[in-house]
Amino acid sequence: MMKSRLFYAVHGLIVVVMTTPAPPRPTSSTPIPPRSAPAAAVGRRPALDWRIRFAGLSLIWGFSFLLIKVGTDGYAPFQVTFGRLLFGTLVLAVAMAAKRERLPRGRRTWLHLAVAALLLNAAPFSLFAYAELTIPSTLAGICNATSPLWGMALSMVALSEDRPTRRRVAGLGLGFLGGLTVLGAWQGFHGLDVTGTSMALLASLCYPIGWIYVRRTLAGGGHSNLSLIGSQLGVATLQLALVTPLFAGFPRSFPVVPLLAVAALGALGTGLAVLVQYGLVNEVGPTTAQMVTYFIPVIATAAGVAVLGESLGWNTPVGAAVVLAGAALTQSRRRAKPKTP
């Protein structure tokens, strides 16, 4: 999430701006914020049932990797990322204007937002775009699913409240084996593009690093949730506006289909998806909303095979299932035993 993930994206800041003193561990490329208030207490019931919005969010993020692939057929990776961020920022800007949200204040806040924008948006989005020049979108989507595993390993080191347990360590090991299965380790990684795969894995690593940074620097600042998220995307857009002309120049032509793919990737997969996710967390809570993470690689794989005609060996779906099982295991907790009166 695509982390586009969210992708775990946009992905890390959502967790922090809505966090409580003891927020949950990162769970995906699109980390899920804790529930702030019941939907009934916030306002009237949404017109669409949450299950419909959940399915729509899964499809949007699942198809993000296909849209990246189509976009890079007509534009340079940095150009795709810039367009994605621009369209996503426009959607959030409209939402901020409708709710009369103000921009954050304070130089320190904006400096932290600049770092968060780099780690959670500019860097991973660009890395995925470059990765899909040489690897299929199905593999990129599965690499994105490793983000919870990276997050679990990093949080045990960087966050004192995240203690290693047997279950979490087992989940990390299971996810590692799943990754080796996807990459075909038993045959010496034959036919694997090392550079593209490494970029996709590095992109998935950016999300938990950014999540931990934001959690340490921007949590509890008293700023509006939507204002922080929109500002972060705006800063990331400015970062790409400076980088893109230096490394990619300006497009000499504007192919229609890739342009539509980039517009959909930004407006739907980056802008609208954040607003939908925000509403889901408020209505059904983070535990249910975070389950969207486990549908992303499934949809990304199906879209890549059905629409783009990408090849699929037996090890790809099997390894992806093992990765997802390991990721789910790292995020699970044992139920507390009832105390004896």
Coordinates of C-alpha atoms in Angstrom, one line a residue:
M1 CA 0.0 0.0 0.0
M2 CA 0.0 -0.4 -0.8
K3 CA 2.6 2.0 2.9
S4 CA 1.4 2.9 1.0
R5 CA 0.6 1.0 3.3
L6 CA -0.1 2.6 4.4
F7 CA 1.9 1.9 2.9
Y8 CA 1.2 1.6 6.5
A9 CA 0.4 5.6 4.2
V10 CA 0.3 9.1 5.4
H11 CA 0.6 5.8 7.2
G12 CA 2.5 6.5 10.4
L13 CA 1.2 9.9 11.2
I14 CA -2.4 8.7 11.4
V15 CA -1.4 6.6 14.4
V16 CA 0.3 9.3 16.3
V17 CA -2.0 12.2 15.9
M18 CA -4.9 10.2 17.4
T19 CA -2.8 8.3 19.9
T20 CA -3.3 7.9 23.6
P21 CA -0.5 7.8 26.3
A22 CA -0.1 4.1 25.6
P23 CA -0.6 3.7 21.8
P24 CA -0.6 0.3 20.1
R25 CA 2.3 -1.2 18.3
P26 CA 2.8 -0.6 14.5
T27 CA 0.8 -3.1 12.6
S28 CA 1.2 -2.5 8.9
S29 CA 2.4 -0.2 6.1
T30 CA -0.7 1.7 7.0
P31 CA -0.7 1.7 10.9
I32 CA -4.1 2.1 12.5
P33 CA -4.8 4.8 15.1
P34 CA -6.6 3.9 18.3
R35 CA -10.2 4.5 18.6
S36 CA -10.9 8.1 19.7
A37 CA -14.6 8.0 20.2
P38 CA -17.7 5.9 19.3
A39 CA -19.2 6.9 16.0
A40 CA -22.5 7.7 17.6
A41 CA -20.8 10.2 19.9
V42 CA -19.0 11.9 17.0
G43 CA -21.9 12.5 14.7
R44 CA -24.6 10.9 12.7
R45 CA -24.2 7.4 11.3
P46 CA -22.3 7.3 7.9
A47 CA -24.4 6.6 4.8
L48 CA -22.4 3.6 3.8
D49 CA -22.0 0.5 6.1
W50 CA -18.5 0.2 7.5
R51 CA -18.1 -3.2 5.7
I52 CA -18.6 -1.6 2.3
R53 CA -16.0 1.1 3.2
F54 CA -13.7 -1.6 4.5
A55 CA -13.9 -3.5 1.2
G56 CA -13.4 -0.3 -0.8
L57 CA -10.3 0.6 1.2
S58 CA -8.9 -2.9 0.7
L59 CA -9.4 -2.6 -3.1
I60 CA -8.0 0.9 -3.2
W61 CA -4.8 0.0 -1.4
G62 CA -4.6 -3.4 -3.1
F63 CA -4.7 -1.8 -6.6
S64 CA -2.2 0.9 -5.7
F65 CA 0.7 -1.3 -6.8
L66 CA -0.9 -2.0 -10.2
L67 CA -1.4 1.8 -10.6
I68 CA 2.2 2.4 -9.8
K69 CA 3.2 -0.1 -12.5
V70 CA 0.9 1.6 -15.0
G71 CA 2.2 5.0 -14.1
T72 CA 5.8 4.1 -14.5
D73 CA 5.0 2.9 -18.1
G74 CA 4.6 6.6 -19.1
Y75 CA 6.5 8.6 -16.5
A76 CA 9.7 8.5 -14.5
P77 CA 9.4 7.1 -10.9
F78 CA 9.9 10.5 -9.3
Q79 CA 7.3 12.0 -11.6
V80 CA 4.8 9.3 -10.5
T81 CA 5.6 9.9 -6.9
F82 CA 5.2 13.7 -7.3
G83 CA 1.9 13.3 -9.0
R84 CA 0.7 10.9 -6.4
L85 CA 1.5 13.2 -3.6
L86 CA 0.1 16.3 -5.4
F87 CA -3.3 14.7 -6.0
G88 CA -3.4 13.2 -2.5
T89 CA -2.6 16.6 -1.0
L90 CA -5.4 18.3 -3.0
V91 CA -8.0 15.8 -1.7
L92 CA -6.9 16.5 1.9
A93 CA -6.7 20.2 1.3
V94 CA -10.4 20.2 0.2
A95 CA -11.3 18.2 3.3
M96 CA -9.4 20.7 5.5
A97 CA -11.1 23.6 3.9
A98 CA -14.5 22.0 4.3
K99 CA -13.9 21.5 8.0
R100 CA -12.1 24.8 8.4
E101 CA -8.9 23.2 9.7
R102 CA -5.9 25.4 10.4
L103 CA -2.3 24.5 9.6
P104 CA 0.0 23.5 12.5
R105 CA 2.1 26.2 14.1
G106 CA 5.6 26.2 15.4
R107 CA 8.9 25.7 13.6
R108 CA 9.7 22.6 15.6
T109 CA 6.5 21.0 14.5
W110 CA 7.2 21.7 10.8
L111 CA 10.7 20.3 11.1
H112 CA 9.3 17.1 12.5
L113 CA 6.7 17.0 9.8
A114 CA 9.4 17.3 7.2
V115 CA 11.2 14.3 8.5
A116 CA 8.0 12.3 8.8
A117 CA 7.1 13.3 5.2
L118 CA 10.4 11.9 4.0
L119 CA 10.2 8.7 5.9
L120 CA 6.5 7.9 5.4
N121 CA 5.8 9.4 2.0
A122 CA 8.5 10.7 -0.2
A123 CA 11.1 7.9 0.3
P124 CA 8.8 4.8 0.4
F125 CA 6.6 6.0 -2.5
S126 CA 9.7 6.7 -4.6
L127 CA 11.3 3.4 -3.7
F128 CA 8.2 1.4 -4.7
A129 CA 8.0 3.3 -8.0
Y130 CA 11.6 2.6 -8.8
A131 CA 11.3 -1.0 -7.7
E132 CA 8.4 -1.7 -10.1
L133 CA 10.6 -0.8 -13.0
T134 CA 12.2 -4.2 -12.7
I135 CA 9.9 -6.3 -10.5
P136 CA 6.2 -7.2 -10.9
S137 CA 3.6 -5.4 -8.9
T138 CA 2.7 -8.7 -7.2
L139 CA 6.1 -8.9 -5.6
A140 CA 6.0 -5.2 -4.6
G141 CA 2.7 -5.8 -2.8
I142 CA 4.1 -8.8 -0.9
C143 CA 7.2 -6.9 0.1
N144 CA 4.9 -4.2 1.5
A145 CA 3.3 -6.9 3.7
T146 CA 6.7 -7.3 5.5
S147 CA 6.3 -3.9 7.1
P148 CA 4.7 -5.2 10.3
L149 CA 7.6 -7.6 10.7
W150 CA 10.1 -4.8 10.4
G151 CA 8.0 -2.7 12.8
M152 CA 7.9 -5.5 15.4
A153 CA 11.7 -5.9 15.3
L154 CA 12.4 -2.2 15.5
S155 CA 9.8 -1.4 18.2
M156 CA 11.3 -4.0 20.6
V157 CA 14.5 -2.0 20.4
A158 CA 13.3 1.6 20.1
L159 CA 10.1 1.4 22.3
S160 CA 10.5 0.3 25.8
E161 CA 6.9 -0.8 26.2
D162 CA 7.2 -3.3 23.4
R163 CA 8.6 -6.4 25.1
P164 CA 9.7 -9.5 23.1
T165 CA 7.5 -12.5 23.7
R166 CA 7.7 -16.0 22.4
R167 CA 4.7 -15.5 20.2
R168 CA 6.1 -12.3 18.6
V169 CA 9.5 -13.9 18.1
A170 CA 7.9 -16.9 16.5
G171 CA 5.9 -14.6 14.2
L172 CA 9.0 -12.8 13.2
G173 CA 10.7 -16.1 12.3
L174 CA 7.7 -17.3 10.5
G175 CA 7.5 -14.1 8.4
F176 CA 11.2 -14.5 7.6
L177 CA 10.6 -18.0 6.3
G178 CA 7.7 -16.7 4.2
G179 CA 9.9 -14.1 2.7
L180 CA 12.5 -16.6 1.7
T181 CA 9.7 -18.7 0.1
V182 CA 8.5 -15.8 -1.9
L183 CA 12.0 -15.0 -3.1
G184 CA 12.8 -18.6 -4.0
A185 CA 15.8 -19.0 -1.6
W186 CA 16.0 -22.8 -2.2
Q187 CA 16.9 -22.2 -5.9
G188 CA 19.5 -19.5 -5.2
F189 CA 17.1 -16.6 -5.8
H190 CA 17.2 -17.5 -9.5
G191 CA 15.5 -14.9 -11.7
L192 CA 15.1 -12.5 -8.9
D193 CA 15.9 -8.8 -9.5
V194 CA 18.0 -8.0 -6.4
T195 CA 18.0 -4.3 -6.9
G196 CA 14.2 -3.9 -7.4
T197 CA 13.4 -6.3 -4.6
S198 CA 15.8 -4.6 -2.2
M199 CA 14.2 -1.2 -3.0
A200 CA 10.7 -2.6 -2.2
L201 CA 11.9 -4.1 1.1
L202 CA 13.6 -0.9 2.0
A203 CA 10.4 1.0 1.3
S204 CA 8.5 -1.3 3.6
L205 CA 11.2 -0.6 6.3
C206 CA 10.7 3.1 6.0
Y207 CA 7.2 2.9 7.4
P208 CA 8.0 1.6 10.9
I209 CA 11.0 3.8 11.1
G210 CA 8.9 6.8 10.3
W211 CA 6.1 5.6 12.7
I212 CA 8.5 5.4 15.6
Y213 CA 9.9 8.8 14.8
V214 CA 6.5 10.4 14.7
R215 CA 5.4 8.7 17.8
R216 CA 8.4 10.1 19.7
T217 CA 8.1 13.6 18.3
L218 CA 4.6 14.6 17.3
A219 CA 2.4 12.6 19.7
G220 CA 0.3 14.6 22.1
G221 CA 1.0 18.0 20.4
G222 CA -2.6 19.1 20.5
H223 CA -2.8 19.6 16.8
S224 CA -5.7 18.7 14.6
N225 CA -5.5 15.1 13.2
L226 CA -6.5 16.2 9.7
S227 CA -4.3 19.2 9.8
L228 CA -1.2 17.2 10.6
I229 CA -1.9 14.6 8.0
G230 CA -2.6 17.1 5.3
S231 CA 0.4 19.2 6.2
Q232 CA 2.7 16.1 6.1
L233 CA 1.5 15.3 2.6
G234 CA 2.0 18.9 1.5
V235 CA 5.6 18.9 2.8
A236 CA 6.3 15.6 1.0
T237 CA 4.9 17.2 -2.2
L238 CA 7.3 20.1 -1.8
Q239 CA 10.2 17.7 -1.3
L240 CA 9.4 15.9 -4.5
A241 CA 8.9 19.2 -6.3
L242 CA 12.5 20.0 -5.6
V243 CA 13.9 16.5 -6.3
T244 CA 12.0 15.6 -9.5
P245 CA 13.4 18.3 -11.8
L246 CA 16.9 17.4 -10.8
F247 CA 16.7 13.7 -11.4
A248 CA 13.8 13.2 -13.8
G249 CA 13.2 16.5 -15.5
F250 CA 9.8 17.4 -16.8
P251 CA 7.6 15.0 -18.9
R252 CA 8.0 15.5 -22.6
S253 CA 4.5 14.1 -23.2
F254 CA 1.5 13.2 -21.1
P255 CA 0.2 9.7 -21.9
V256 CA -3.4 9.5 -20.9
V257 CA -3.6 6.1 -19.3
P258 CA -0.5 6.5 -17.1
L259 CA -1.7 10.0 -16.1
L260 CA -5.1 8.6 -15.0
A261 CA -3.3 5.9 -13.1
V262 CA -1.2 8.5 -11.2
A263 CA -4.2 10.7 -10.5
A264 CA -6.2 7.7 -9.1
L265 CA -3.1 6.6 -7.1
G266 CA -3.0 10.0 -5.4
A267 CA -6.6 11.1 -5.2
L268 CA -7.9 7.6 -4.2
G269 CA -5.0 5.6 -2.8
T270 CA -3.4 8.4 -0.9
G271 CA -6.0 11.1 -0.2
L272 CA -9.4 9.5 0.0
A273 CA -8.1 6.3 1.6
V274 CA -6.8 8.3 4.6
L275 CA -10.2 9.8 5.2
V276 CA -11.9 6.4 4.8
Q277 CA -9.5 4.8 7.2
Y278 CA -10.0 7.6 9.7
G279 CA -13.7 7.0 9.7
L280 CA -13.4 3.3 10.0
V281 CA -11.2 3.6 13.1
N282 CA -13.6 5.9 14.8
E283 CA -16.6 3.6 14.0
V284 CA -15.3 0.1 14.5
G285 CA -12.0 0.6 16.3
P286 CA -8.3 -0.1 15.4
T287 CA -8.4 -3.9 15.9
T288 CA -11.0 -4.4 13.1
A289 CA -9.8 -1.6 10.9
Q290 CA -6.2 -2.9 10.9
M291 CA -7.4 -6.1 9.3
V292 CA -7.4 -4.3 5.9
T293 CA -3.6 -4.8 6.0
Y294 CA -3.9 -8.5 5.3
F295 CA -6.1 -8.0 2.3
I296 CA -3.7 -5.7 0.5
P297 CA -1.1 -8.3 -0.8
V298 CA -3.9 -10.7 -1.8
I299 CA -5.6 -8.0 -3.9
A300 CA -2.3 -6.7 -5.3
T301 CA -1.4 -10.2 -6.4
A302 CA -4.8 -10.9 -8.0
A303 CA -4.8 -7.5 -9.8
G304 CA -1.2 -8.0 -11.1
V305 CA -2.1 -11.5 -12.5
A306 CA -5.5 -10.7 -13.9
V307 CA -5.0 -7.2 -15.3
L308 CA -1.3 -7.0 -16.1
G309 CA -0.8 -10.7 -16.9
E310 CA 2.1 -11.1 -14.5
S311 CA 3.4 -14.6 -14.0
L312 CA 2.8 -16.3 -10.6
G313 CA 4.7 -19.3 -9.3
W314 CA 3.4 -21.5 -6.5
N315 CA 5.9 -20.1 -4.1
T316 CA 4.5 -16.5 -4.4
P317 CA 1.0 -17.1 -2.9
V318 CA 2.3 -19.7 -0.4
G319 CA 5.1 -17.5 0.8
A320 CA 2.8 -14.5 1.0
A321 CA 0.4 -16.5 3.2
V322 CA 3.2 -17.4 5.5
V323 CA 4.4 -13.8 5.7
L324 CA 0.8 -12.6 6.6
A325 CA 0.5 -15.4 9.2
G326 CA 3.8 -14.3 10.8
A327 CA 2.8 -10.6 10.7
A328 CA -0.6 -11.4 12.3
L329 CA 1.2 -13.5 15.0
T330 CA 3.5 -10.6 15.9
Q331 CA 0.5 -8.3 16.5
S332 CA -1.6 -10.8 18.5
R333 CA -1.7 -10.8 22.2
R334 CA -2.8 -13.4 24.7
R335 CA -6.2 -12.8 26.3
A336 CA -5.8 -11.8 29.9
K337 CA -7.0 -14.4 32.3
P338 CA -9.9 -13.3 34.5
K339 CA -8.9 -12.6 38.0
T340 CA -10.2 -14.8 40.7
P341 CA -12.4 -12.8 43.2

